[in-house]
């Protein structure tokens, strides 16, 4: 009877598996039971050259078509203030479940983030925390415990701007103490948060992690993502008529705490793409003594540098590093293997285009190639040109 109860309970969990539930880490037996219950959807490739309408002028985005609607009890919200805001204004589905393409379109339309960096971020999150078969991703978690962006250790990581570390229990809710630390770094005259403020806050948050979190880690994809989120704050949320990149602290509170665009909010007039973000990140990174990627090895104040992790100079290692270290699908087969390859190509597209090895028109053809198996470490098998792009990316275009 005990075995029958266990099997019945397990079957109930499988049948209740949400469409956005992440498949990473599941056993072959679990996958065999879950995958037939899913409606498989092949998501379209991202258009990393896309631009919203009315380029060149600030555009009102907190408009009559996108009023603020607070989340209901069944709506999902998570650690990213930008995605929470876009869902509350219905640039994203209000329930907080979206496809990577919907996320790319939303951040482009709502904030004028460049489609190239938007695709890189969206597909990195999707690979780690989304459902590759249904093409759905939760921007937070779920009441049933299903994995989404709240999940620690793939895309979400330690020392966020205003969210606590997962070690302390809540890595997704607005933290007033951390906001006050941001406030302390604001320009004292104009009460604005700028590159100097962001650099100081980032440096101090890293020090907080080293001295306060025995499981602290700031490496792999979290390392560049941590610096990128710092510059997103004053580049994407600022008033477009401000002479210098800076954002008022009351505006930051509105975005970060309430997930709400301020009244009359206009997006930036020009796309803020990968090159702009990368330049700003490196400028911010260099304002304080550089802390290389690493982790606390044996409790607080035992920070050890991880020499295999990408830095901001070797940012082009990010792709290979991510797929090597997350190892979420050690032996994918069938539809899951196909979906994994497809999404890896979409994730890598901004890198391959930057290197001139593949353009948008070639993506679909490369995805369908199956020249080599997906291995447990390196996910090869997306065709010779993408593999060539990966090898050259991993050598930082030497």
Short mmCIF file of C-alpha atoms in Angstrom, two decimals:
data_model
loop_
_atom_site.label_atom_id
_atom_site.label_comp_id
_atom_site.label_asym_id
_atom_site.label_seq_id
_atom_site.Cartn_x
_atom_site.Cartn_y
_atom_site.Cartn_z
CA UNK A 1 0.00 0.00 0.00
CA UNK A 2 2.86 2.35 0.78
CA UNK A 3 4.30 1.83 -2.70
CA UNK A 4 0.89 2.35 -4.30
CA UNK A 5 0.41 5.59 -2.36
CA UNK A 6 3.84 6.81 -3.44
CA UNK A 7 3.16 6.04 -7.11
CA UNK A 8 -0.29 7.67 -6.99
CA UNK A 9 1.13 10.77 -5.31
CA UNK A 10 3.93 10.95 -7.87
CA UNK A 11 1.42 10.64 -10.74
CA UNK A 12 -0.67 13.46 -9.27
CA UNK A 13 2.41 15.72 -9.17
CA UNK A 14 3.19 14.87 -12.79
CA UNK A 15 -0.33 15.61 -13.99
CA UNK A 16 -0.24 18.94 -12.11
CA UNK A 17 3.10 19.95 -13.65
CA UNK A 18 2.67 23.53 -14.94
CA UNK A 19 3.41 24.48 -18.53
CA UNK A 20 6.20 26.79 -17.34
CA UNK A 21 7.69 24.20 -14.98
CA UNK A 22 11.42 23.77 -15.52
CA UNK A 23 12.60 20.31 -16.59
CA UNK A 24 16.19 20.68 -15.41
CA UNK A 25 17.42 18.12 -12.93
CA UNK A 26 14.50 15.72 -13.41
CA UNK A 27 15.16 12.00 -13.70
CA UNK A 28 14.63 10.12 -16.95
CA UNK A 29 11.59 8.47 -15.37
CA UNK A 30 10.09 11.83 -14.44
CA UNK A 31 10.77 13.28 -17.88
CA UNK A 32 9.16 10.25 -19.52
CA UNK A 33 6.00 10.88 -17.52
CA UNK A 34 5.90 14.68 -17.81
CA UNK A 35 6.87 15.37 -21.43
CA UNK A 36 3.83 13.58 -22.99
CA UNK A 37 1.54 15.88 -20.92
CA UNK A 38 3.08 19.07 -22.33
CA UNK A 39 1.96 21.02 -25.38
CA UNK A 40 5.25 21.37 -27.23
CA UNK A 41 5.77 24.71 -28.92
CA UNK A 42 8.71 25.66 -31.13
CA UNK A 43 9.46 29.29 -30.33
CA UNK A 44 10.55 31.59 -33.15
CA UNK A 45 14.15 32.83 -33.33
CA UNK A 46 14.80 36.28 -31.87
CA UNK A 47 15.27 39.17 -34.29
CA UNK A 48 18.25 40.89 -32.72
CA UNK A 49 17.96 43.78 -35.19
CA UNK A 50 14.37 44.62 -34.24
CA UNK A 51 13.54 48.13 -33.03
CA UNK A 52 10.35 49.61 -31.62
CA UNK A 53 8.39 52.29 -33.44
CA UNK A 54 9.27 56.00 -33.18
CA UNK A 55 13.02 55.61 -32.77
CA UNK A 56 14.81 58.87 -32.03
CA UNK A 57 12.22 60.46 -29.76
CA UNK A 58 11.17 59.73 -26.17
CA UNK A 59 7.93 57.73 -26.19
CA UNK A 60 5.31 57.73 -23.42
CA UNK A 61 5.01 54.11 -22.31
CA UNK A 62 2.93 54.55 -19.12
CA UNK A 63 0.01 55.33 -21.39
CA UNK A 64 -3.72 54.66 -21.58
CA UNK A 65 -3.13 51.28 -23.20
CA UNK A 66 -0.74 50.19 -20.45
CA UNK A 67 -2.06 51.38 -17.07
CA UNK A 68 -0.68 49.99 -13.86
CA UNK A 69 -2.64 46.93 -12.71
CA UNK A 70 -1.29 45.42 -9.46
CA UNK A 71 -0.72 41.68 -9.41
CA UNK A 72 -3.50 39.44 -8.14
CA UNK A 73 -3.06 36.50 -5.75
CA UNK A 74 -2.33 34.06 -8.58
CA UNK A 75 -0.01 36.34 -10.59
CA UNK A 76 3.70 35.59 -10.44
CA UNK A 77 6.30 38.22 -9.69
CA UNK A 78 9.99 37.75 -8.99
CA UNK A 79 13.40 39.30 -8.37
CA UNK A 80 13.61 41.50 -11.50
CA UNK A 81 11.98 44.95 -11.04
CA UNK A 82 11.91 45.54 -14.79
CA UNK A 83 10.00 42.35 -15.60
CA UNK A 84 7.65 42.87 -12.66
CA UNK A 85 6.88 46.37 -13.97
CA UNK A 86 6.32 45.19 -17.52
CA UNK A 87 3.88 42.54 -16.29
CA UNK A 88 2.02 45.06 -14.12
CA UNK A 89 1.62 47.33 -17.16
CA UNK A 90 0.76 44.34 -19.37
CA UNK A 91 3.65 44.65 -21.76
CA UNK A 92 4.11 41.07 -20.54
CA UNK A 93 1.27 38.68 -19.70
CA UNK A 94 -0.14 39.82 -16.37
CA UNK A 95 0.13 36.34 -14.85
CA UNK A 96 3.94 36.54 -15.05
CA UNK A 97 4.43 33.64 -17.46
CA UNK A 98 5.94 34.54 -20.84
CA UNK A 99 7.94 33.23 -23.74
CA UNK A 100 11.50 34.50 -24.34
CA UNK A 101 10.28 36.36 -27.44
CA UNK A 102 7.57 38.08 -25.39
CA UNK A 103 10.24 39.18 -22.93
CA UNK A 104 12.49 40.51 -25.70
CA UNK A 105 9.58 42.42 -27.25
CA UNK A 106 8.45 43.81 -23.88
CA UNK A 107 11.82 45.17 -22.71
CA UNK A 108 12.39 46.62 -26.16
CA UNK A 109 8.98 48.31 -26.32
CA UNK A 110 8.81 49.36 -22.67
CA UNK A 111 12.41 50.44 -22.04
CA UNK A 112 14.07 50.50 -25.49
CA UNK A 113 16.59 47.87 -24.43
CA UNK A 114 18.43 46.72 -27.55
CA UNK A 115 17.10 43.48 -29.00
CA UNK A 116 20.59 41.94 -28.98
CA UNK A 117 21.20 42.26 -25.23
CA UNK A 118 17.53 41.51 -24.57
CA UNK A 119 17.80 38.21 -26.46
CA UNK A 120 20.99 37.24 -24.66
CA UNK A 121 19.45 37.87 -21.24
CA UNK A 122 16.07 36.30 -22.07
CA UNK A 123 17.50 33.07 -23.46
CA UNK A 124 20.09 32.76 -20.70
CA UNK A 125 17.21 32.92 -18.20
CA UNK A 126 15.09 30.55 -20.27
CA UNK A 127 17.84 27.94 -20.55
CA UNK A 128 18.34 27.91 -16.82
CA UNK A 129 14.83 28.41 -15.47
CA UNK A 130 12.24 28.02 -18.26
CA UNK A 131 10.49 25.14 -19.95
CA UNK A 132 12.26 24.59 -23.25
CA UNK A 133 9.47 22.43 -24.66
CA UNK A 134 6.51 24.73 -24.01
CA UNK A 135 8.57 27.90 -24.55
CA UNK A 136 7.33 29.37 -21.27
CA UNK A 137 9.20 30.99 -18.38
CA UNK A 138 7.99 32.16 -14.98
CA UNK A 139 9.38 35.59 -14.07
CA UNK A 140 9.38 34.45 -10.43
CA UNK A 141 8.45 31.15 -8.89
CA UNK A 142 5.06 29.61 -8.19
CA UNK A 143 3.00 28.59 -5.24
CA UNK A 144 3.49 24.93 -6.13
CA UNK A 145 7.26 25.38 -5.88
CA UNK A 146 7.89 25.19 -9.63
CA UNK A 147 11.14 26.66 -10.76
CA UNK A 148 11.37 30.10 -12.37
CA UNK A 149 13.58 33.18 -12.11
CA UNK A 150 13.44 32.94 -8.32
CA UNK A 151 15.49 29.76 -8.49
CA UNK A 152 18.94 30.42 -7.08
CA UNK A 153 22.15 29.43 -8.78
CA UNK A 154 21.39 29.44 -12.48
CA UNK A 155 20.45 32.98 -13.53
CA UNK A 156 19.44 34.64 -10.24
CA UNK A 157 22.35 35.13 -7.86
CA UNK A 158 23.74 36.79 -4.77
CA UNK A 159 24.20 40.50 -3.91
CA UNK A 160 21.28 41.90 -5.86
CA UNK A 161 20.61 45.64 -5.72
CA UNK A 162 17.51 45.43 -3.50
CA UNK A 163 16.87 41.70 -3.02
CA UNK A 164 18.45 39.56 -0.33
CA UNK A 165 20.60 36.48 -0.90
CA UNK A 166 18.86 33.10 -1.17
CA UNK A 167 20.89 31.86 1.80
CA UNK A 168 18.84 34.16 4.05
CA UNK A 169 15.52 32.86 2.74
CA UNK A 170 14.01 35.52 0.44
CA UNK A 171 15.79 36.37 -2.79
CA UNK A 172 12.89 38.00 -4.64
CA UNK A 173 11.07 40.52 -2.39
CA UNK A 174 11.93 44.21 -2.15
CA UNK A 175 14.29 44.75 0.80
CA UNK A 176 14.01 48.18 2.44
CA UNK A 177 17.38 47.84 4.18
CA UNK A 178 19.14 47.31 0.86
CA UNK A 179 17.23 50.19 -0.70
CA UNK A 180 18.46 52.47 2.08
CA UNK A 181 21.99 51.38 1.21
CA UNK A 182 21.30 52.49 -2.37
CA UNK A 183 19.88 55.76 -1.04
CA UNK A 184 23.08 56.38 0.91
CA UNK A 185 25.06 56.36 -2.37
CA UNK A 186 22.76 58.79 -4.22
CA UNK A 187 23.99 62.21 -5.27
CA UNK A 188 23.34 64.33 -2.13
CA UNK A 189 22.34 67.42 -4.11
CA UNK A 190 20.06 65.99 -6.81
CA UNK A 191 19.05 62.74 -5.05
CA UNK A 192 19.94 60.78 -8.17
CA UNK A 193 21.55 57.40 -8.73
CA UNK A 194 24.30 57.48 -11.35
CA UNK A 195 27.34 55.48 -12.43
CA UNK A 196 29.30 56.52 -9.34
CA UNK A 197 26.42 55.55 -7.08
CA UNK A 198 26.01 52.22 -8.87
CA UNK A 199 29.73 51.42 -8.71
CA UNK A 200 29.86 52.14 -4.97
CA UNK A 201 26.71 50.16 -4.21
CA UNK A 202 27.90 47.20 -6.30
CA UNK A 203 31.32 47.16 -4.60
CA UNK A 204 29.80 47.34 -1.12
CA UNK A 205 27.23 44.64 -1.90
CA UNK A 206 30.04 42.30 -2.95
CA UNK A 207 31.84 43.06 0.32
CA UNK A 208 28.57 42.39 2.17
CA UNK A 209 28.37 38.98 0.54
CA UNK A 210 31.95 38.04 1.37
CA UNK A 211 31.64 39.06 5.02
CA UNK A 212 28.03 38.03 5.65
CA UNK A 213 27.00 35.05 3.52
CA UNK A 214 28.90 31.81 4.16
CA UNK A 215 27.61 30.41 0.84
CA UNK A 216 28.28 33.58 -1.13
CA UNK A 217 29.07 33.13 -4.83
CA UNK A 218 29.73 35.82 -7.42
CA UNK A 219 30.96 33.96 -10.46
CA UNK A 220 30.02 32.46 -13.82
CA UNK A 221 27.02 34.19 -15.41
CA UNK A 222 26.12 35.98 -12.16
CA UNK A 223 29.35 37.99 -12.34
CA UNK A 224 28.58 39.94 -15.55
CA UNK A 225 24.84 39.91 -14.76
CA UNK A 226 25.49 41.56 -11.38
CA UNK A 227 27.31 44.45 -13.01
CA UNK A 228 24.79 44.68 -15.86
CA UNK A 229 21.84 45.02 -13.48
CA UNK A 230 23.66 47.94 -11.84
CA UNK A 231 23.83 49.91 -15.08
CA UNK A 232 20.33 48.87 -16.19
CA UNK A 233 19.05 50.87 -13.20
CA UNK A 234 20.22 54.28 -14.36
CA UNK A 235 20.16 53.65 -18.12
CA UNK A 236 16.70 52.08 -18.54
CA UNK A 237 14.73 53.79 -15.76
CA UNK A 238 16.00 57.34 -16.18
CA UNK A 239 14.09 60.30 -17.51
CA UNK A 240 15.16 60.63 -21.18
CA UNK A 241 15.55 64.42 -20.90
CA UNK A 242 18.21 64.23 -18.18
CA UNK A 243 21.56 65.47 -19.45
CA UNK A 244 23.55 62.64 -17.86
CA UNK A 245 22.57 59.01 -17.21
CA UNK A 246 20.99 59.18 -13.76
CA UNK A 247 17.66 58.37 -12.17
CA UNK A 248 15.84 59.97 -9.24
CA UNK A 249 15.67 57.81 -6.14
CA UNK A 250 11.89 58.14 -5.86
CA UNK A 251 11.65 56.74 -9.38
CA UNK A 252 13.85 53.80 -8.41
CA UNK A 253 11.60 53.08 -5.45
CA UNK A 254 8.54 53.11 -7.70
CA UNK A 255 10.10 50.56 -10.05
CA UNK A 256 11.87 48.39 -7.48
CA UNK A 257 9.25 48.30 -4.72
CA UNK A 258 5.94 48.70 -6.55
CA UNK A 259 6.78 47.36 -10.01
CA UNK A 260 5.24 50.51 -11.44
CA UNK A 261 6.23 53.09 -14.03
CA UNK A 262 6.10 56.66 -12.71
CA UNK A 263 3.37 58.90 -14.10
CA UNK A 264 4.41 60.27 -17.48
CA UNK A 265 7.30 57.80 -17.86
CA UNK A 266 8.95 57.91 -21.29
CA UNK A 267 11.38 55.30 -22.55
CA UNK A 268 14.81 56.22 -23.90
CA UNK A 269 14.73 57.62 -27.47
CA UNK A 270 17.43 55.28 -28.82
CA UNK A 271 17.99 51.56 -28.24
CA UNK A 272 20.37 50.70 -25.42
CA UNK A 273 22.09 47.67 -26.85
CA UNK A 274 24.91 45.27 -26.10
CA UNK A 275 27.73 47.66 -27.00
CA UNK A 276 26.29 50.50 -24.91
CA UNK A 277 25.68 48.22 -21.93
CA UNK A 278 29.13 46.60 -22.22
CA UNK A 279 30.91 49.96 -22.35
CA UNK A 280 28.99 51.26 -19.35
CA UNK A 281 29.60 48.06 -17.38
CA UNK A 282 33.36 48.20 -17.95
CA UNK A 283 33.40 51.89 -16.96
CA UNK A 284 31.53 51.05 -13.74
CA UNK A 285 33.71 48.00 -13.05
CA UNK A 286 36.88 50.05 -13.15
CA UNK A 287 35.87 52.63 -10.53
CA UNK A 288 36.83 50.46 -7.54
CA UNK A 289 39.50 47.84 -6.85
CA UNK A 290 38.46 44.95 -9.04
CA UNK A 291 36.97 41.94 -7.27
CA UNK A 292 37.49 38.95 -9.54
CA UNK A 293 34.76 36.28 -9.80
CA UNK A 294 34.79 33.76 -6.99
CA UNK A 295 32.98 32.36 -3.96
CA UNK A 296 33.29 31.82 -0.22
CA UNK A 297 34.97 28.44 0.03
CA UNK A 298 34.52 27.67 3.72
CA UNK A 299 32.25 30.18 5.44
CA UNK A 300 32.36 33.97 5.63
CA UNK A 301 35.54 35.81 4.62
CA UNK A 302 36.96 32.80 2.75
CA UNK A 303 36.58 34.26 -0.73
CA UNK A 304 38.48 32.36 -3.39
CA UNK A 305 38.87 33.52 -7.00
CA UNK A 306 37.49 31.17 -9.66
CA UNK A 307 40.03 31.36 -12.46
CA UNK A 308 37.76 29.53 -14.92
CA UNK A 309 34.94 32.07 -14.56
CA UNK A 310 34.59 34.89 -17.11
CA UNK A 311 35.46 38.41 -16.08
CA UNK A 312 34.26 41.58 -17.76
CA UNK A 313 37.35 41.66 -19.96
CA UNK A 314 36.80 38.07 -21.07
CA UNK A 315 33.02 38.58 -21.36
CA UNK A 316 32.94 36.54 -24.55
CA UNK A 317 33.54 33.41 -22.44
CA UNK A 318 30.04 33.79 -21.03
CA UNK A 319 28.33 31.48 -23.49
CA UNK A 320 30.66 28.51 -23.17
CA UNK A 321 31.03 29.04 -19.45
CA UNK A 322 27.27 29.02 -18.91
CA UNK A 323 26.56 25.80 -20.75
CA UNK A 324 29.62 24.11 -19.24
CA UNK A 325 28.82 24.92 -15.64
CA UNK A 326 25.06 24.70 -15.26
CA UNK A 327 24.93 21.12 -16.65
CA UNK A 328 21.18 21.00 -16.19
CA UNK A 329 20.48 18.46 -18.91
CA UNK A 330 23.27 15.86 -18.79
CA UNK A 331 21.63 13.40 -21.18
CA UNK A 332 18.82 15.05 -23.15
CA UNK A 333 17.05 13.02 -25.82
CA UNK A 334 14.24 13.39 -28.33
CA UNK A 335 12.15 16.58 -28.25
CA UNK A 336 14.04 17.91 -25.23
CA UNK A 337 17.38 17.57 -26.99
CA UNK A 338 16.00 19.37 -30.05
CA UNK A 339 14.58 22.19 -27.93
CA UNK A 340 17.84 22.54 -26.01
CA UNK A 341 19.86 22.90 -29.19
CA UNK A 342 17.40 25.41 -30.57
CA UNK A 343 17.50 27.63 -27.51
CA UNK A 344 21.29 27.43 -27.26
CA UNK A 345 21.54 28.76 -30.80
CA UNK A 346 19.17 31.61 -29.94
CA UNK A 347 21.24 32.42 -26.83
CA UNK A 348 24.42 32.45 -28.88
CA UNK A 349 23.07 34.46 -31.81
CA UNK A 350 24.24 37.90 -30.52
CA UNK A 351 27.78 36.51 -30.17
CA UNK A 352 27.85 34.87 -33.61
CA UNK A 353 26.51 37.97 -35.34
CA UNK A 354 29.06 40.14 -33.54
CA UNK A 355 31.76 37.86 -34.91
CA UNK A 356 30.20 37.75 -38.37
CA UNK A 357 29.93 33.95 -38.38
CA UNK A 358 26.17 33.69 -38.78
CA UNK A 359 23.40 36.10 -39.61
CA UNK A 360 19.71 36.15 -38.79
CA UNK A 361 18.66 34.40 -42.01
CA UNK A 362 20.84 31.39 -41.28
CA UNK A 363 19.51 30.63 -37.80
CA UNK A 364 16.69 28.27 -38.72
CA UNK A 365 18.89 26.15 -40.99
CA UNK A 366 21.58 25.77 -38.34
CA UNK A 367 19.08 24.81 -35.66
CA UNK A 368 17.88 21.85 -37.72
CA UNK A 369 21.37 20.40 -38.21
CA UNK A 370 22.24 17.38 -36.06
CA UNK A 371 25.81 16.65 -36.98
CA UNK A 372 26.99 15.78 -33.49
CA UNK A 373 25.39 14.60 -30.23
CA UNK A 374 24.65 16.86 -27.30
CA UNK A 375 27.25 15.83 -24.77
CA UNK A 376 27.11 16.01 -20.98
CA UNK A 377 29.55 18.88 -20.83
CA UNK A 378 29.71 20.83 -24.07
CA UNK A 379 26.42 21.00 -25.91
CA UNK A 380 27.69 20.63 -29.43
CA UNK A 381 25.69 19.53 -32.41
CA UNK A 382 24.21 22.73 -33.74
CA UNK A 383 26.20 22.68 -36.95
CA UNK A 384 29.74 23.48 -37.95
CA UNK A 385 29.41 27.24 -38.21
CA UNK A 386 27.93 27.65 -34.76
CA UNK A 387 30.58 25.34 -33.32
CA UNK A 388 33.23 27.46 -35.05
CA UNK A 389 31.62 30.53 -33.52
CA UNK A 390 31.73 28.93 -30.09
CA UNK A 391 35.41 28.03 -30.39
CA UNK A 392 36.33 31.55 -31.50
CA UNK A 393 34.14 33.07 -28.81
CA UNK A 394 35.86 30.99 -26.16
CA UNK A 395 39.21 32.39 -27.25
CA UNK A 396 37.82 35.92 -27.04
CA UNK A 397 38.20 36.48 -30.76
CA UNK A 398 41.95 36.13 -30.61
#
